[in-house]
Amino acid sequence: MKRAAVLATCLTLPLASLTACSDAGNRASTGPSAKLDCDPSRNSEGARGVTKTSVKVRGLLLKTSPAGVSFAGNDIGAKARFDRANREGGVHCRLIDYGGAEDDGNDPGRNLAGARKLTTQDRVFAIVPAYSTTFSGAAYLVQNKVPFIGHAVSPPFCGNAWGMGMGGCYTAPPNGMTQTAWERMIAKVIGGAEGKTAAVIAHDSVGGKAGVAPIRQAATAAGFRVVYAEAPLPATSVPSDWTPWVRRLMTANGGKPVDVVFSATQTPNNAGLYGALKAAGFTGAFTNATDYQAKLLKNPELVRALDGVYVNVPFVPFESDSAAARQLRDDVAKSSPGAELDTSVGQGYWSADLFLRILRQTGPELTPETFSAAADRLTGSSPGVGALNGRAMRLAPTGCSALVQIKDGAYRVASELTCHPNVPVTPAGN
């Protein structure tokens, strides 16, 4: 009813008063500042999922899995951002027809099937948010010119005209670029990287293996001497005995422990590995990019195992007092009362925000081709994820992130959102 009421108001106002129905992403603190008159008669229609007054969007996510890994919060975050956009009149007088996200169950076959269904049956214009460990449906989406936006931590998001990450491409192609913000923030909070060693450890999957070299080179650029960089951890199960990996990390520095462990795996593995390391006498820093989940703090065993961990966050932290963080908290509370905030909620929210920015940039003539071209022209910055640099986001990360620490059962901001220069990455990580 709210969507209908907003649209009805927009369509019945005199043309001179239609500024009240301007672009939703333009007036709010998380969107561009320019206002556009709302006149649906100027809008194109006929492209898949597009009418003069709406654009159809759905998500494709890993929501459930045998190992318990879930990115379902993306759905909550995207809905919150799209709901606010619709309350404010849509983008170019088009409301966002968002009907939730398909679950791929962490199954490559189901991911491809979901991409086919959303394209041929549901006839969506775009897939937002898009996030899974193996986004196998990407090739199909590229072939059919379906834009998809999400947290681009796997190669299918990068190097094509249809995929884009909210913070750019985190899995750099050969001879591409990788971010250094995470590693430089860690160096700062531990008193500098000079004379200190680092290890990079990941799970044995396409995404895990692809992430090792960029993290290794970024850590080197931040001043660390990387003495171990491998992807040996099981991707679909949690080891009962961490001894082999603890032994490697506790002796990788010429028979001594490393100073910092950069972990590229999921929470169950992080808790098991870090807990075992501490039990073995490890006193260095342990950091990852996944353990930012409100529900984690309700599990005493996990809190105990992960106390002291630094977590890289690809957007402004929820605990920040910034206007962007306050807006997100308010939007989620209105859209999904009682919902817990975790990394995936932020990923979905800022992926949706990026979609809205590109939609505004595209203008009234909306087709997959005009949307893709507008994405390539995108410039400026977002208060939630930092720099926006158009086509470069398809090839490299934007270089912006924040850092929180789990301490005494709570998340504490260790570094606000900051941006640092990228560095080249090569396949061998040298």
Short mmCIF file of C-alpha atoms in Angstrom, two decimals:
data_model
loop_
_atom_site.label_atom_id
_atom_site.label_comp_id
_atom_site.label_asym_id
_atom_site.label_seq_id
_atom_site.Cartn_x
_atom_site.Cartn_y
_atom_site.Cartn_z
CA MET A 1 0.00 0.00 0.00
CA LYS A 2 2.82 2.43 0.78
CA ARG A 3 4.38 1.90 -2.65
CA ALA A 4 1.04 2.43 -4.35
CA ALA A 5 0.37 5.58 -2.34
CA VAL A 6 3.76 7.06 -3.14
CA LEU A 7 3.33 6.37 -6.83
CA ALA A 8 -0.23 7.67 -6.88
CA THR A 9 0.92 10.93 -5.32
CA CYS A 10 3.74 11.18 -7.81
CA LEU A 11 1.44 10.67 -10.79
CA THR A 12 -1.24 13.13 -9.68
CA LEU A 13 0.90 16.13 -8.73
CA PRO A 14 1.07 19.07 -11.16
CA LEU A 15 4.30 19.09 -13.11
CA ALA A 16 5.52 22.18 -11.27
CA SER A 17 5.19 20.32 -7.96
CA LEU A 18 6.73 17.06 -8.99
CA THR A 19 10.06 17.79 -7.34
CA ALA A 20 8.60 16.11 -4.26
CA CYS A 21 8.91 12.83 -6.16
CA SER A 22 12.57 13.24 -7.03
CA ASP A 23 15.22 10.56 -6.98
CA ALA A 24 15.21 8.68 -3.66
CA GLY A 25 18.95 8.29 -3.66
CA ASN A 26 19.41 12.03 -4.08
CA ARG A 27 17.93 13.57 -0.94
CA ALA A 28 19.12 11.20 1.75
CA SER A 29 22.45 11.34 3.49
CA THR A 30 23.59 8.18 1.71
CA GLY A 31 22.78 9.36 -1.81
CA PRO A 32 23.72 12.06 -4.34
CA SER A 33 22.50 15.56 -3.61
CA ALA A 34 21.01 16.58 -6.96
CA LYS A 35 17.21 16.48 -7.39
CA LEU A 36 15.37 15.44 -10.54
CA ASP A 37 11.72 16.15 -11.39
CA CYS A 38 9.53 13.08 -11.34
CA ASP A 39 7.75 12.73 -14.70
CA PRO A 40 7.15 9.07 -15.63
CA SER A 41 6.02 10.01 -19.13
CA ARG A 42 9.70 10.65 -19.95
CA ASN A 43 10.69 7.13 -18.94
CA SER A 44 11.39 4.31 -21.33
CA GLU A 45 9.77 0.91 -20.98
CA GLY A 46 10.01 -2.48 -22.65
CA ALA A 47 13.40 -3.65 -21.39
CA ARG A 48 13.27 -6.77 -19.22
CA GLY A 49 11.85 -5.85 -15.81
CA VAL A 50 11.36 -2.17 -16.66
CA THR A 51 8.17 -0.12 -16.87
CA LYS A 52 7.68 3.62 -16.78
CA THR A 53 6.99 3.44 -13.04
CA SER A 54 8.98 0.47 -11.75
CA VAL A 55 12.14 -1.59 -12.09
CA LYS A 56 12.17 -5.24 -11.01
CA VAL A 57 15.06 -6.41 -8.84
CA ARG A 58 15.73 -9.66 -6.99
CA GLY A 59 18.70 -11.06 -5.06
CA LEU A 60 20.69 -14.30 -5.44
CA LEU A 61 22.44 -15.34 -2.26
CA LEU A 62 23.93 -18.09 -0.15
CA LYS A 63 21.22 -17.99 2.53
CA THR A 64 21.53 -21.53 3.90
CA SER A 65 24.28 -24.16 3.74
CA PRO A 66 25.25 -27.49 5.33
CA ALA A 67 28.19 -25.82 7.09
CA GLY A 68 25.99 -23.10 8.56
CA VAL A 69 27.48 -20.28 6.46
CA SER A 70 24.86 -17.72 5.49
CA PHE A 71 24.82 -14.33 3.80
CA ALA A 72 21.05 -13.96 4.27
CA GLY A 73 21.44 -10.56 5.91
CA ASN A 74 22.10 -9.14 2.45
CA ASP A 75 18.38 -9.51 1.82
CA ILE A 76 17.54 -7.46 4.94
CA GLY A 77 20.02 -4.73 4.04
CA ALA A 78 18.89 -4.42 0.43
CA LYS A 79 15.23 -4.32 1.42
CA ALA A 80 15.94 -1.55 3.94
CA ARG A 81 17.66 0.63 1.35
CA PHE A 82 15.07 -0.04 -1.36
CA ASP A 83 12.22 0.61 1.09
CA ARG A 84 13.61 4.06 1.85
CA ALA A 85 14.06 4.73 -1.86
CA ASN A 86 10.39 3.90 -2.43
CA ARG A 87 9.24 6.01 0.52
CA GLU A 88 11.03 8.94 -1.09
CA GLY A 89 9.47 8.44 -4.52
CA GLY A 90 11.80 6.07 -6.33
CA VAL A 91 14.45 6.92 -8.90
CA HIS A 92 13.30 8.94 -11.91
CA CYS A 93 9.79 8.16 -10.66
CA ARG A 94 10.41 4.41 -10.88
CA LEU A 95 9.77 2.46 -7.69
CA ILE A 96 11.99 -0.49 -6.90
CA ASP A 97 10.01 -3.74 -7.18
CA TYR A 98 12.10 -5.84 -4.81
CA GLY A 99 10.76 -9.28 -3.95
CA GLY A 100 13.58 -10.77 -1.90
CA ALA A 101 16.39 -13.13 -2.81
CA GLU A 102 16.77 -16.67 -4.13
CA ASP A 103 18.78 -19.09 -1.97
CA ASP A 104 21.49 -21.07 -3.76
CA GLY A 105 22.26 -23.25 -0.72
CA ASN A 106 25.98 -22.87 -1.44
CA ASP A 107 25.43 -25.17 -4.44
CA PRO A 108 26.91 -24.05 -7.79
CA GLY A 109 24.12 -25.85 -9.64
CA ARG A 110 21.45 -24.05 -7.67
CA ASN A 111 23.21 -20.73 -8.21
CA LEU A 112 23.08 -21.24 -11.98
CA ALA A 113 19.47 -22.41 -11.76
CA GLY A 114 18.60 -19.33 -9.73
CA ALA A 115 20.21 -17.04 -12.29
CA ARG A 116 18.21 -18.71 -15.07
CA LYS A 117 14.94 -18.50 -13.14
CA LEU A 118 15.36 -14.86 -12.25
CA THR A 119 16.17 -13.99 -15.86
CA THR A 120 13.71 -16.11 -17.85
CA GLN A 121 10.79 -16.64 -15.45
CA ASP A 122 10.84 -13.65 -13.11
CA ARG A 123 12.16 -11.34 -15.83
CA VAL A 124 14.21 -9.15 -13.49
CA PHE A 125 16.16 -6.16 -14.67
CA ALA A 126 18.99 -6.72 -12.21
CA ILE A 127 20.15 -9.07 -9.48
CA VAL A 128 20.89 -7.10 -6.30
CA PRO A 129 22.26 -8.21 -3.91
CA ALA A 130 24.36 -10.99 -5.43
CA TYR A 131 26.69 -12.93 -3.14
CA SER A 132 27.81 -16.55 -2.82
CA THR A 133 31.08 -18.41 -2.38
CA THR A 134 30.89 -19.70 -5.97
CA PHE A 135 28.74 -17.41 -8.08
CA SER A 136 28.50 -19.90 -10.93
CA GLY A 137 25.49 -18.20 -12.52
CA ALA A 138 27.57 -15.15 -13.43
CA ALA A 139 28.50 -16.38 -16.91
CA TYR A 140 24.82 -16.85 -17.71
CA LEU A 141 24.00 -13.37 -16.42
CA VAL A 142 26.81 -11.84 -18.47
CA GLN A 143 25.64 -13.69 -21.58
CA ASN A 144 22.10 -12.37 -21.08
CA LYS A 145 23.13 -8.84 -20.10
CA VAL A 146 21.70 -8.96 -16.58
CA PRO A 147 23.38 -6.44 -14.25
CA PHE A 148 24.38 -7.90 -10.86
CA ILE A 149 25.80 -6.07 -7.87
CA GLY A 150 27.08 -7.43 -4.57
CA HIS A 151 30.16 -8.03 -2.46
CA ALA A 152 32.61 -8.93 -5.23
CA VAL A 153 34.90 -11.41 -3.48
CA SER A 154 34.86 -13.97 -6.30
CA PRO A 155 36.25 -13.66 -9.85
CA PRO A 156 32.89 -13.74 -11.73
CA PHE A 157 32.13 -10.19 -10.56
CA CYS A 158 35.24 -8.80 -12.18
CA GLY A 159 36.34 -7.92 -15.69
CA ASN A 160 32.94 -7.82 -17.40
CA ALA A 161 30.32 -5.19 -18.22
CA TRP A 162 27.51 -6.57 -16.05
CA GLY A 163 28.92 -7.39 -12.62
CA MET A 164 30.05 -4.80 -10.07
CA GLY A 165 31.07 -4.87 -6.42
CA MET A 166 29.90 -2.32 -3.87
CA GLY A 167 33.56 -1.67 -3.07
CA GLY A 168 34.95 -2.66 -6.45
CA CYS A 169 36.50 -5.99 -7.46
CA TYR A 170 38.25 -7.67 -4.52
CA THR A 171 39.54 -10.60 -6.58
CA ALA A 172 41.91 -8.90 -8.96
CA PRO A 173 42.55 -10.43 -12.38
CA PRO A 174 46.16 -11.28 -13.30
CA ASN A 175 48.24 -8.11 -13.37
CA GLY A 176 45.35 -6.20 -11.78
CA MET A 177 45.24 -4.17 -8.58
CA THR A 178 44.44 -5.01 -4.97
CA GLN A 179 43.50 -2.90 -1.95
CA THR A 180 45.86 -2.20 0.95
CA ALA A 181 43.51 -0.50 3.43
CA TRP A 182 42.99 -3.60 5.60
CA GLU A 183 46.67 -4.39 5.90
CA ARG A 184 47.69 -0.76 6.51
CA MET A 185 45.07 -0.36 9.24
CA ILE A 186 46.36 -3.51 10.95
CA ALA A 187 49.90 -2.17 10.74
CA LYS A 188 48.75 1.04 12.41
CA VAL A 189 46.87 -0.57 15.31
CA ILE A 190 49.79 -2.87 16.20
CA GLY A 191 52.32 -0.05 16.16
CA GLY A 192 53.70 -0.41 12.65
CA ALA A 193 54.75 -3.24 10.34
CA GLU A 194 58.49 -2.64 10.27
CA GLY A 195 60.36 -5.77 11.29
CA LYS A 196 57.15 -7.80 11.66
CA THR A 197 56.06 -10.96 9.90
CA ALA A 198 52.66 -11.99 8.56
CA ALA A 199 50.89 -15.13 7.44
CA VAL A 200 47.95 -15.45 5.05
CA ILE A 201 45.74 -18.52 5.42
CA ALA A 202 42.53 -19.31 3.52
CA HIS A 203 40.06 -22.10 2.85
CA ASP A 204 40.52 -24.43 -0.10
CA SER A 205 38.00 -22.99 -2.58
CA VAL A 206 38.06 -20.89 -5.73
CA GLY A 207 37.48 -17.69 -3.73
CA GLY A 208 39.91 -18.67 -0.97
CA LYS A 209 42.73 -19.49 -3.35
CA ALA A 210 42.10 -16.38 -5.42
CA GLY A 211 42.31 -14.19 -2.31
CA VAL A 212 45.71 -15.36 -1.08
CA ALA A 213 47.93 -13.50 -3.55
CA PRO A 214 46.18 -10.10 -3.22
CA ILE A 215 46.32 -10.22 0.60
CA ARG A 216 49.95 -11.31 0.50
CA GLN A 217 50.95 -8.45 -1.77
CA ALA A 218 48.91 -5.91 0.16
CA ALA A 219 50.54 -7.02 3.42
CA THR A 220 53.94 -6.68 1.79
CA ALA A 221 53.01 -3.18 0.58
CA ALA A 222 51.99 -2.30 4.14
CA GLY A 223 55.49 -3.20 5.34
CA PHE A 224 55.08 -6.78 6.61
CA ARG A 225 57.38 -9.64 5.65
CA VAL A 226 54.99 -12.40 4.55
CA VAL A 227 56.45 -15.79 5.49
CA TYR A 228 53.41 -18.01 4.85
CA ALA A 229 50.58 -17.71 2.28
CA GLU A 230 48.49 -20.82 1.58
CA ALA A 231 44.86 -22.00 1.21
CA PRO A 232 44.82 -25.37 3.01
CA LEU A 233 41.72 -25.13 5.23
CA PRO A 234 38.64 -27.27 4.42
CA ALA A 235 35.99 -25.19 2.68
CA THR A 236 32.92 -27.21 3.69
CA SER A 237 33.77 -28.55 7.15
CA VAL A 238 35.45 -27.46 10.39
CA PRO A 239 38.53 -29.47 11.47
CA SER A 240 38.35 -31.16 14.86
CA ASP A 241 42.11 -30.96 15.23
CA TRP A 242 43.89 -27.72 14.39
CA THR A 243 47.37 -28.96 15.23
CA PRO A 244 48.76 -29.08 11.65
CA TRP A 245 47.87 -25.46 10.92
CA VAL A 246 48.78 -24.16 14.37
CA ARG A 247 52.19 -25.78 14.03
CA ARG A 248 52.78 -24.07 10.68
CA LEU A 249 51.83 -20.63 11.93
CA MET A 250 53.71 -20.98 15.21
CA THR A 251 56.94 -21.85 13.37
CA ALA A 252 56.63 -19.94 10.08
CA ASN A 253 58.89 -17.12 11.25
CA GLY A 254 62.15 -19.06 11.27
CA GLY A 255 60.83 -21.44 13.92
CA LYS A 256 58.94 -18.70 15.79
CA PRO A 257 55.31 -17.50 15.56
CA VAL A 258 54.32 -14.86 13.03
CA ASP A 259 53.28 -11.43 14.30
CA VAL A 260 50.02 -11.22 12.33
CA VAL A 261 47.68 -13.82 10.81
CA PHE A 262 45.42 -12.65 7.97
CA SER A 263 42.63 -15.22 7.71
CA ALA A 264 40.43 -15.57 4.62
CA THR A 265 37.87 -18.12 5.80
CA GLN A 266 34.53 -18.27 7.62
CA THR A 267 33.68 -17.76 11.31
CA PRO A 268 33.70 -21.43 12.43
CA ASN A 269 37.23 -21.85 11.06
CA ASN A 270 38.36 -18.49 12.43
CA ALA A 271 37.15 -19.37 15.92
CA GLY A 272 38.72 -22.81 15.82
CA LEU A 273 42.05 -21.63 14.45
CA TYR A 274 42.44 -18.52 16.62
CA GLY A 275 41.31 -20.36 19.73
CA ALA A 276 43.86 -23.09 19.07
CA LEU A 277 46.58 -20.54 18.36
CA LYS A 278 45.95 -18.74 21.65
CA ALA A 279 45.96 -22.06 23.48
CA ALA A 280 49.39 -22.70 21.94
CA GLY A 281 50.73 -19.37 23.26
CA PHE A 282 50.16 -17.11 20.24
CA THR A 283 50.18 -13.44 21.28
CA GLY A 284 50.18 -11.78 17.88
CA ALA A 285 47.29 -10.19 15.98
CA PHE A 286 44.64 -12.27 14.24
CA THR A 287 42.45 -10.59 11.63
CA ASN A 288 39.79 -11.55 9.11
CA ALA A 289 36.99 -10.06 7.05
CA THR A 290 34.04 -12.23 8.09
CA ASP A 291 33.46 -12.13 11.86
CA TYR A 292 31.29 -9.01 11.97
CA GLN A 293 28.00 -10.52 13.11
CA ALA A 294 25.76 -9.42 15.98
CA LYS A 295 24.61 -13.00 16.61
CA LEU A 296 28.22 -14.05 17.13
CA LEU A 297 28.32 -11.97 20.31
CA LYS A 298 25.48 -14.04 21.75
CA ASN A 299 27.58 -17.20 21.64
CA PRO A 300 29.87 -17.25 24.71
CA GLU A 301 32.12 -19.89 23.17
CA LEU A 302 32.69 -17.86 20.02
CA VAL A 303 33.17 -14.63 21.97
CA ARG A 304 35.81 -16.31 24.09
CA ALA A 305 37.59 -17.84 21.08
CA LEU A 306 37.52 -14.62 19.02
CA ASP A 307 38.23 -12.07 21.74
CA GLY A 308 40.88 -9.71 20.41
CA VAL A 309 40.24 -10.42 16.72
CA TYR A 310 40.39 -7.47 14.30
CA VAL A 311 37.75 -7.59 11.58
CA ASN A 312 38.03 -5.77 8.26
CA VAL A 313 34.69 -4.16 7.37
CA PRO A 314 34.08 -3.02 3.77
CA PHE A 315 31.76 -0.18 4.80
CA VAL A 316 31.30 2.32 7.62
CA PRO A 317 30.88 0.27 10.85
CA PHE A 318 27.43 0.06 12.42
CA GLU A 319 28.97 1.26 15.70
CA SER A 320 30.22 4.45 14.08
CA ASP A 321 28.53 7.72 15.00
CA SER A 322 28.66 8.91 11.39
CA ALA A 323 25.52 10.09 9.57
CA ALA A 324 25.75 7.15 7.16
CA ALA A 325 25.79 4.59 9.99
CA ARG A 326 22.88 6.30 11.75
CA GLN A 327 20.87 6.32 8.51
CA LEU A 328 21.50 2.62 7.93
CA ARG A 329 20.49 1.71 11.48
CA ASP A 330 17.30 3.73 11.11
CA ASP A 331 16.45 2.24 7.71
CA VAL A 332 16.92 -1.35 8.91
CA ALA A 333 14.87 -0.69 12.06
CA LYS A 334 11.99 0.65 9.95
CA SER A 335 12.14 -2.08 7.31
CA SER A 336 12.88 -5.13 9.49
CA PRO A 337 12.22 -4.30 13.16
CA GLY A 338 14.41 -6.33 15.47
CA ALA A 339 16.79 -7.46 12.74
CA GLU A 340 20.37 -7.99 13.89
CA LEU A 341 23.13 -6.11 12.12
CA ASP A 342 25.96 -8.14 10.66
CA THR A 343 28.39 -7.87 7.77
CA SER A 344 25.92 -9.27 5.27
CA VAL A 345 23.28 -6.66 6.19
CA GLY A 346 25.78 -3.92 5.39
CA GLN A 347 26.81 -5.67 2.17
CA GLY A 348 23.21 -5.82 0.97
CA TYR A 349 22.45 -2.25 2.02
CA TRP A 350 25.44 -0.70 0.29
CA SER A 351 25.02 -2.91 -2.79
CA ALA A 352 21.47 -1.61 -3.09
CA ASP A 353 22.70 1.94 -2.53
CA LEU A 354 25.20 1.52 -5.38
CA PHE A 355 22.42 0.21 -7.64
CA LEU A 356 20.32 3.30 -6.85
CA ARG A 357 23.23 5.63 -7.62
CA ILE A 358 23.80 3.97 -10.99
CA LEU A 359 20.06 4.05 -11.69
CA ARG A 360 20.03 7.80 -11.10
CA GLN A 361 23.09 8.23 -13.31
CA THR A 362 21.37 6.25 -16.08
CA GLY A 363 18.42 8.59 -16.43
CA PRO A 364 14.90 7.94 -17.78
CA GLU A 365 16.11 5.76 -20.70
CA LEU A 366 16.68 2.48 -18.83
CA THR A 367 18.03 -0.58 -20.59
CA PRO A 368 20.78 -3.01 -19.58
CA GLU A 369 23.12 -1.21 -21.96
CA THR A 370 22.40 2.31 -20.66
CA PHE A 371 22.72 1.07 -17.07
CA SER A 372 26.08 -0.57 -17.78
CA ALA A 373 27.35 2.58 -19.48
CA ALA A 374 26.21 4.70 -16.54
CA ALA A 375 28.01 2.40 -14.11
CA ASP A 376 31.22 2.92 -16.08
CA ARG A 377 30.80 6.71 -15.75
CA LEU A 378 30.11 6.72 -12.00
CA THR A 379 32.28 9.11 -9.98
CA GLY A 380 32.37 10.74 -6.58
CA SER A 381 32.13 8.97 -3.24
CA SER A 382 29.69 7.20 -0.97
CA PRO A 383 29.66 7.92 2.77
CA GLY A 384 29.19 4.21 3.33
CA VAL A 385 31.88 2.64 1.15
CA GLY A 386 34.10 5.52 0.08
CA ALA A 387 35.40 6.24 -3.41
CA LEU A 388 33.35 5.41 -6.51
CA ASN A 389 35.33 5.26 -9.73
CA GLY A 390 33.17 3.74 -12.42
CA ARG A 391 34.68 1.21 -14.77
CA ALA A 392 37.76 0.82 -12.56
CA MET A 393 35.47 -0.80 -9.96
CA ARG A 394 35.05 -3.75 -12.34
CA LEU A 395 38.79 -4.37 -12.29
CA ALA A 396 40.02 -3.41 -8.82
CA PRO A 397 38.81 -2.55 -5.31
CA THR A 398 38.12 1.06 -4.45
CA GLY A 399 40.67 0.81 -1.64
CA CYS A 400 38.39 1.78 1.25
CA SER A 401 37.42 -0.10 4.42
CA ALA A 402 37.17 0.14 8.20
CA LEU A 403 38.36 -1.98 11.13
CA VAL A 404 36.59 -3.19 14.26
CA GLN A 405 37.86 -5.32 17.15
CA ILE A 406 35.98 -7.90 19.20
CA LYS A 407 36.77 -6.98 22.79
CA ASP A 408 35.01 -7.97 25.99
CA GLY A 409 31.94 -9.20 24.14
CA ALA A 410 31.42 -6.13 21.95
CA TYR A 411 32.57 -4.63 18.68
CA ARG A 412 34.70 -1.52 19.02
CA VAL A 413 35.71 0.72 16.12
CA ALA A 414 39.47 0.40 15.69
CA SER A 415 39.58 2.51 12.53
CA GLU A 416 36.85 4.49 10.80
CA LEU A 417 36.32 4.06 7.05
CA THR A 418 39.55 5.02 5.31
CA CYS A 419 40.97 4.76 1.81
CA HIS A 420 44.48 3.80 0.71
CA PRO A 421 46.17 3.33 -2.67
CA ASN A 422 45.91 -0.02 -4.43
CA VAL A 423 48.95 -2.03 -5.50
CA PRO A 424 49.53 -4.36 -8.48
CA VAL A 425 48.87 -8.07 -8.01
CA THR A 426 50.35 -10.93 -9.99
CA PRO A 427 49.19 -14.57 -10.14
CA ALA A 428 52.13 -15.82 -8.12
CA GLY A 429 51.77 -13.10 -5.51
CA ASN A 430 55.36 -11.98 -5.96
#
